[in-house]
Steps between C-alpha positions, in 0.01 A plus 500: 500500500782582340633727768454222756719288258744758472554543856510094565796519249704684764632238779520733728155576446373128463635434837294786667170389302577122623549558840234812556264260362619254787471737777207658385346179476625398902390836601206482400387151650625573785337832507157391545561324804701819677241718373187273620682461828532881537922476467562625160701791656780225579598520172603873564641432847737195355616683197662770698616209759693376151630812471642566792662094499627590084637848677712262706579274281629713236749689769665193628524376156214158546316351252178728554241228386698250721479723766163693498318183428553389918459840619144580333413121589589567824294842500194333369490239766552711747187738392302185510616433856373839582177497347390128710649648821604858536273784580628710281245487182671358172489783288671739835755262498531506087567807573727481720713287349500636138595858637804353678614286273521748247606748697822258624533464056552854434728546788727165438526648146573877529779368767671241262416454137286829410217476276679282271339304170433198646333651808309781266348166283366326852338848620345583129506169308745416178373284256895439402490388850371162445813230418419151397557363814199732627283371191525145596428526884169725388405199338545272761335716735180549270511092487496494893207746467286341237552139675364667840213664395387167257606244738387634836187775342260369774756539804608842351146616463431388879801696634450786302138542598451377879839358626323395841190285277817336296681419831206312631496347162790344576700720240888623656376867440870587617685331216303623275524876594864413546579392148265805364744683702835362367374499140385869551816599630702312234285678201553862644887419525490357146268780374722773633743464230287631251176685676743679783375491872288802416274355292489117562229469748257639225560122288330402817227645534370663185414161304323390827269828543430512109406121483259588797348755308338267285529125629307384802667173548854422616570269266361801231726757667796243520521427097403889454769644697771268353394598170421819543848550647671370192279686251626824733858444507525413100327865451725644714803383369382595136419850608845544687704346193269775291551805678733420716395485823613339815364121506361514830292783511361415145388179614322617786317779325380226251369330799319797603366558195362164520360534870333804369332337175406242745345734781332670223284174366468396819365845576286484166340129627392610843306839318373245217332261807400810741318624203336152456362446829360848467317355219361223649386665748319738333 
């Protein structure tokens, strides 16, 4: 406890807790849904989309959040548009996309700026990255977030499970994978400043795959991934203030050490029942 409190005394350091904690939180939500809908790789594809739009950005001398923000919007909607009516599969054209853009990133910046500090801290995460400014729209964001998934649960849970049962419903299945679109893209730009484009997909999709581990229910995997993803990033950020490690890859091995615990018990219930019906049988 009291190394937590001596790290909060830091602002530097109170700013990356605050708005990890908000991203986290986003990512997480909004992980369940790409991850029940088979499109948690967008996460990965998008981040390196941001990358390439920061690359930009930071050679003509934009605002890269002001910037990036369009671009990976942009990207996001357009992957939607190819999953409805392309025939190329989503996760080919993930692919697709992700290589290129990144590709396009690293050339942009070995022909203008180099692998300069502010591009190094969007490829590998900073946490002195994150400004007040970036603090404050994380918080808005994680409002937008919360407010969808209490207001609208039933028409989130209908799109996320059969989009062609909550059509028929009368449920605008396109709006809704629209704004889980926007707000996914808006988290990954916001949680680049601090995770890198490496490693931010994994706030995506670990909480959602551990929560699954042991909750049946959506609403049970929705509260356990949002928690579970702020539980992980606090850990993470105490063990990189304690040894010194880079925030983004601490975080993320927290969350695999919690998928792991979790695959473990859930490993540990199925023997425990197998053995059980072997019993009853007998």
């Amino acid at each position: 406890m009291s190394l937590f409190l001596e790290m909060i005394s830091y602002p530097f350091l109170l700013r990356a807790l605050a708005g990890g904690i908000f991203i986290s939180l986003c990512a997480a939500l909004l992980g369940v849904s790409l991850v029940l809908k088979r499109y948690s790789m967008i996460g990965d594809g998008l981040s390196h989309v941001s990358f390439g739009a920061l690359s930009v950005a930071v050679a003509v001398g934009w605002s890269p959040l002001q910037f990036s923000i369009p671009v990976v919007v942009a990207a996001a909607f357009l992957l939607l548009r190819i999953r409805e009516n392309a025939k190329i599969k989503s996760d080919a054209a993930i692919a697709v996309i992700s290589a290129s853009a990144l590709a396009f990133g690293i050339t942009v910046t070995s022909l203008t700026t180099g692998m300069t500090t502010d591009v190094n801290s969007y490829m590998f995460g900073s946490i002195l990255a994150m400004s007040r400014e970036d603090v404050i729209l994380a918080m808005v964001l994680s409002i937008v977030v919360l407010c969808l998934f209490v207001l609208f649960y039933h028409k989130v849970f209908a799109v996320t499970f059969d989009e062609s049962f909550a059509r028929a419903t009368g449920v605008n299945a396109g709006l809704y994978d629209g704004l889980l679109a926007v707000l996914t893209a808006v988290t990954i730009v916001l949680g680049m400043r601090m995770m890198g484009a490496m490693l931010i997909s994994s706030l995506i999709i670990f909480p959602a795959l551990t929560s699954m581990r042991i909750w049946k229910s959506f609403l049970g995997v929705v509260t356990a991934s949002g928690i579970m993803a702020v539980i992980c990033f606090c850990i993470g950020m105490v063990i990189s203030y304690e040894y010194s490690t880079p925030a983004g890859a601490s975080v993320v091995l927290a969350d695999l050490a919690a998928f792991l615990i979790c695959m473990g018990i859930q490993t540990a219930k199925g023997r425990e029942r197998t053995k059980r019906r072997r019993e009853e049988r007998e």
